Amino acid sequence: MAYFQYYGVDWIAMILTFLAIWQIGNKKKIGFILMIGGNSSWIAVGILTGSIAMVIANFIFILMNLRAIIKWSKPELKS
């Protein structure tokens, strides 16, 4: 069993994803930044494994996280 078959990038991706979900659950915007790091790492894993679906999905997830950062940065309108 090769724990570092993908140079540890898969481990980094996993850790960043867990940390990101934890931070978003705590309503911290930094979670989206961590998730972008995780998604970038998953893209690298997708390239290393030859999974175009993983690359495309995580690219789209990055765009969705950027959207969330923008939406969370705008002040809420009070009605």
Coordinates of N, CA, C and O in Angstrom, one line a residue:
M1 N 0.9 -1.2 0.0 CA 0.0 0.0 0.0 C 0.9 1.2 0.0 O 1.8 1.4 0.9
A2 N 0.7 2.1 -0.9 CA 1.5 3.3 -1.1 C 0.7 4.5 -0.5 O -0.2 5.0 -1.1
Y3 N 1.1 5.0 0.6 CA 0.5 6.1 1.3 C 0.7 7.4 0.6 O -0.1 8.3 0.7
F4 N 1.8 7.5 -0.2 CA 2.2 8.7 -0.9 C 2.3 8.5 -2.3 O 3.1 9.1 -3.0
Q5 N 1.4 7.7 -2.9 CA 1.3 7.4 -4.3 C 1.2 8.6 -5.1 O 1.7 8.7 -6.2
Y6 N 0.5 9.6 -4.6 CA 0.2 10.8 -5.4 C 1.0 12.0 -4.7 O 0.5 13.1 -4.7
Y7 N 2.2 11.7 -4.2 CA 3.1 12.7 -3.6 C 2.5 13.4 -2.4 O 2.9 14.5 -2.1
G8 N 1.5 12.9 -1.8 CA 0.9 13.5 -0.6 C -0.2 14.6 -0.9 O -0.8 15.1 0.0
V9 N -0.3 14.8 -2.2 CA -1.3 15.8 -2.6 C -2.7 15.4 -2.2 O -3.5 16.3 -1.8
D10 N -3.0 14.1 -2.3 CA -4.3 13.7 -1.9 C -4.6 13.9 -0.4 O -5.7 14.2 0.0
W11 N -3.5 13.7 0.4 CA -3.7 13.9 1.8 C -3.9 15.4 2.1 O -4.7 15.8 3.0
I12 N -3.2 16.3 1.4 CA -3.3 17.7 1.6 C -4.8 18.1 1.2 O -5.4 18.9 1.9
A13 N -5.2 17.6 0.1 CA -6.6 17.9 -0.4 C -7.6 17.5 0.7 O -8.5 18.2 0.9
M14 N -7.4 16.3 1.2 CA -8.4 15.8 2.2 C -8.4 16.7 3.4 O -9.5 17.1 3.9
I15 N -7.2 17.0 3.9 CA -7.1 17.8 5.2 C -7.7 19.2 4.9 O -8.5 19.7 5.7
L16 N -7.4 19.8 3.8 CA -7.9 21.2 3.5 C -9.4 21.1 3.4 O -10.1 22.0 3.8
T17 N -10.0 20.1 2.8 CA -11.4 19.9 2.6 C -12.1 19.8 4.0 O -13.1 20.5 4.2
F18 N -11.5 19.0 4.8 CA -12.1 18.8 6.2 C -12.1 20.1 7.0 O -13.1 20.5 7.6
L19 N -10.9 20.8 6.9 CA -10.8 22.1 7.6 C -11.8 23.1 7.0 O -12.4 23.9 7.8
A20 N -11.9 23.1 5.7 CA -12.8 24.1 5.1 C -14.3 23.9 5.5 O -15.0 24.8 5.9
I21 N -14.7 22.6 5.5 CA -16.1 22.4 5.9 C -16.3 22.7 7.4 O -17.3 23.3 7.8
W22 N -15.3 22.5 8.2 CA -15.4 22.9 9.6 C -15.5 24.4 9.8 O -16.4 24.9 10.5
Q23 N -14.7 25.1 9.1 CA -14.8 26.6 9.1 C -16.1 27.2 8.6 O -16.6 28.1 9.2
I24 N -16.5 26.6 7.5 CA -17.8 27.1 6.9 C -18.9 26.8 7.9 O -19.8 27.6 8.1
G25 N -18.9 25.6 8.6 CA -19.8 25.3 9.6 C -19.8 26.3 10.7 O -20.8 26.5 11.4
N26 N -18.7 26.9 11.0 CA -18.5 27.9 12.0 C -18.8 29.3 11.5 O -18.5 30.3 12.1
K27 N -19.3 29.4 10.2 CA -19.6 30.6 9.6 C -18.4 31.5 9.4 O -18.5 32.8 9.4
K28 N -17.3 30.9 9.1 CA -16.0 31.7 8.8 C -15.8 31.7 7.3 O -15.7 30.6 6.7
K29 N -15.6 32.9 6.8 CA -15.3 33.0 5.3 C -14.0 32.3 4.9 O -13.8 31.9 3.8
I30 N -13.0 32.1 5.8 CA -11.8 31.5 5.5 C -12.0 30.0 5.0 O -11.2 29.5 4.3
G31 N -13.1 29.5 5.4 CA -13.5 28.1 4.9 C -13.5 28.1 3.4 O -13.1 27.0 2.8
F32 N -14.0 29.1 2.8 CA -14.0 29.1 1.3 C -12.6 29.2 0.7 O -12.3 28.5 -0.3
I33 N -11.7 29.9 1.3 CA -10.3 30.0 0.9 C -9.7 28.6 1.0 O -9.0 28.1 0.1
L34 N -9.9 28.0 2.2 CA -9.4 26.6 2.4 C -9.9 25.6 1.4 O -9.2 24.8 0.9
M35 N -11.2 25.8 1.1 CA -11.8 24.9 0.1 C -11.2 25.1 -1.3 O -11.0 24.1 -2.0
I36 N -10.9 26.3 -1.6 CA -10.3 26.5 -2.9 C -8.9 25.9 -2.9 O -8.5 25.3 -4.0
G37 N -8.2 25.9 -1.8 CA -6.9 25.2 -1.7 C -7.1 23.7 -1.9 O -6.4 23.0 -2.6
G38 N -8.2 23.2 -1.2 CA -8.5 21.7 -1.3 C -8.9 21.4 -2.8 O -8.4 20.4 -3.3
N39 N -9.7 22.2 -3.4 CA -10.1 22.0 -4.8 C -8.9 22.0 -5.7 O -8.9 21.1 -6.6
S40 N -8.0 22.9 -5.5 CA -6.8 22.9 -6.3 C -6.0 21.7 -6.2 O -5.5 21.1 -7.1
S41 N -5.9 21.2 -4.9 CA -5.2 19.9 -4.7 C -5.9 18.8 -5.3 O -5.3 17.9 -5.9
W42 N -7.3 18.7 -5.3 CA -8.0 17.7 -5.9 C -7.8 17.7 -7.4 O -7.8 16.7 -8.1
I43 N -7.7 18.9 -8.0 CA -7.4 19.0 -9.4 C -6.1 18.3 -9.7 O -5.9 17.6 -10.7
A44 N -5.1 18.6 -8.9 CA -3.8 18.0 -9.1 C -3.9 16.4 -9.0 O -3.3 15.7 -9.8
V45 N -4.7 16.0 -8.1 CA -4.9 14.5 -8.0 C -5.6 14.0 -9.2 O -5.3 12.9 -9.7
G46 N -6.6 14.7 -9.7 CA -7.3 14.4 -10.9 C -6.3 14.3 -12.1 O -6.4 13.3 -12.9
I47 N -5.4 15.2 -12.2 CA -4.4 15.1 -13.3 C -3.5 13.9 -13.1 O -3.2 13.2 -14.1
L48 N -3.0 13.7 -11.8 CA -2.2 12.5 -11.6 C -2.8 11.2 -11.9 O -2.2 10.2 -12.3
T49 N -4.1 11.1 -11.6 CA -4.9 9.9 -11.8 C -5.5 9.8 -13.2 O -6.0 8.7 -13.6
G50 N -5.5 10.9 -14.0 CA -6.0 10.9 -15.3 C -7.6 11.0 -15.3 O -8.2 10.6 -16.2
S51 N -8.1 11.6 -14.2 CA -9.6 11.7 -14.1 C -10.0 13.1 -14.5 O -9.9 14.1 -13.7
I52 N -10.4 13.2 -15.8 CA -10.9 14.5 -16.3 C -12.1 15.0 -15.5 O -12.3 16.2 -15.3
A53 N -13.0 14.1 -15.1 CA -14.2 14.5 -14.3 C -13.8 15.1 -13.0 O -14.4 16.1 -12.6
M54 N -12.8 14.6 -12.3 CA -12.3 15.2 -11.1 C -11.8 16.6 -11.3 O -12.0 17.5 -10.5
V55 N -11.1 16.8 -12.4 CA -10.5 18.1 -12.7 C -11.6 19.1 -13.0 O -11.6 20.2 -12.5
I56 N -12.6 18.7 -13.9 CA -13.7 19.6 -14.2 C -14.5 19.9 -13.0 O -14.9 21.1 -12.8
A57 N -14.9 18.9 -12.2 CA -15.7 19.1 -11.1 C -15.1 20.1 -10.1 O -15.7 21.1 -9.6
N58 N -13.8 19.9 -9.8 CA -13.1 20.8 -8.8 C -12.9 22.2 -9.4 O -12.8 23.1 -8.6
F59 N -12.7 22.3 -10.7 CA -12.6 23.7 -11.2 C -13.9 24.4 -11.0 O -13.9 25.6 -10.6
I60 N -15.0 23.7 -11.3 CA -16.4 24.3 -11.1 C -16.6 24.6 -9.6 O -17.1 25.7 -9.2
F61 N -16.1 23.7 -8.7 CA -16.2 24.0 -7.2 C -15.4 25.3 -6.9 O -15.9 26.0 -6.0
I62 N -14.3 25.5 -7.5 CA -13.5 26.7 -7.2 C -14.3 27.9 -7.6 O -14.4 28.9 -6.8
L63 N -15.0 27.9 -8.7 CA -15.8 29.0 -9.2 C -17.0 29.2 -8.2 O -17.3 30.4 -7.8
M64 N -17.6 28.1 -7.7 CA -18.7 28.2 -6.7 C -18.2 28.8 -5.4 O -18.9 29.6 -4.8
N65 N -17.0 28.5 -5.0 CA -16.4 29.0 -3.8 C -16.1 30.5 -3.9 O -16.3 31.3 -3.0
L66 N -15.6 30.9 -5.1 CA -15.4 32.3 -5.4 C -16.7 33.1 -5.3 O -16.7 34.2 -4.7
R67 N -17.7 32.5 -5.9 CA -19.1 33.1 -5.8 C -19.5 33.3 -4.3 O -20.0 34.4 -3.9
A68 N -19.3 32.3 -3.5 CA -19.7 32.3 -2.1 C -18.9 33.4 -1.4 O -19.5 34.2 -0.6
I69 N -17.6 33.6 -1.7 CA -16.8 34.6 -1.0 C -17.4 36.0 -1.4 O -17.5 36.8 -0.5
I70 N -17.7 36.2 -2.6 CA -18.3 37.5 -3.1 C -19.6 37.7 -2.4 O -19.8 38.8 -1.9
K71 N -20.5 36.7 -2.4 CA -21.8 36.9 -1.7 C -21.7 37.1 -0.2 O -22.4 37.9 0.3
W72 N -20.7 36.4 0.4 CA -20.6 36.6 1.9 C -19.9 38.0 2.2 O -19.9 38.4 3.3
S73 N -19.3 38.6 1.2 CA -18.6 39.9 1.4 C -19.5 41.1 1.3 O -19.2 42.1 1.8
K74 N -20.6 40.9 0.6 CA -21.6 42.0 0.4 C -22.4 42.1 1.7 O -22.8 41.2 2.3
P75 N -22.6 43.4 2.1 CA -23.4 43.6 3.3 C -24.9 43.2 3.0 O -25.4 43.3 1.9
E76 N -25.5 42.7 4.1 CA -26.9 42.3 3.9 C -27.8 43.5 3.9 O -27.6 44.4 4.7
L77 N -28.8 43.4 3.1 CA -29.8 44.5 3.0 C -30.9 44.2 4.1 O -31.4 43.1 4.2
K78 N -31.1 45.2 5.0 CA -32.1 45.1 6.0 C -33.4 45.5 5.4 O -33.5 46.6 4.8
S79 N -34.5 44.7 5.7 CA -35.8 45.2 5.2 C -36.7 45.7 6.3 O -36.5 45.6 7.4

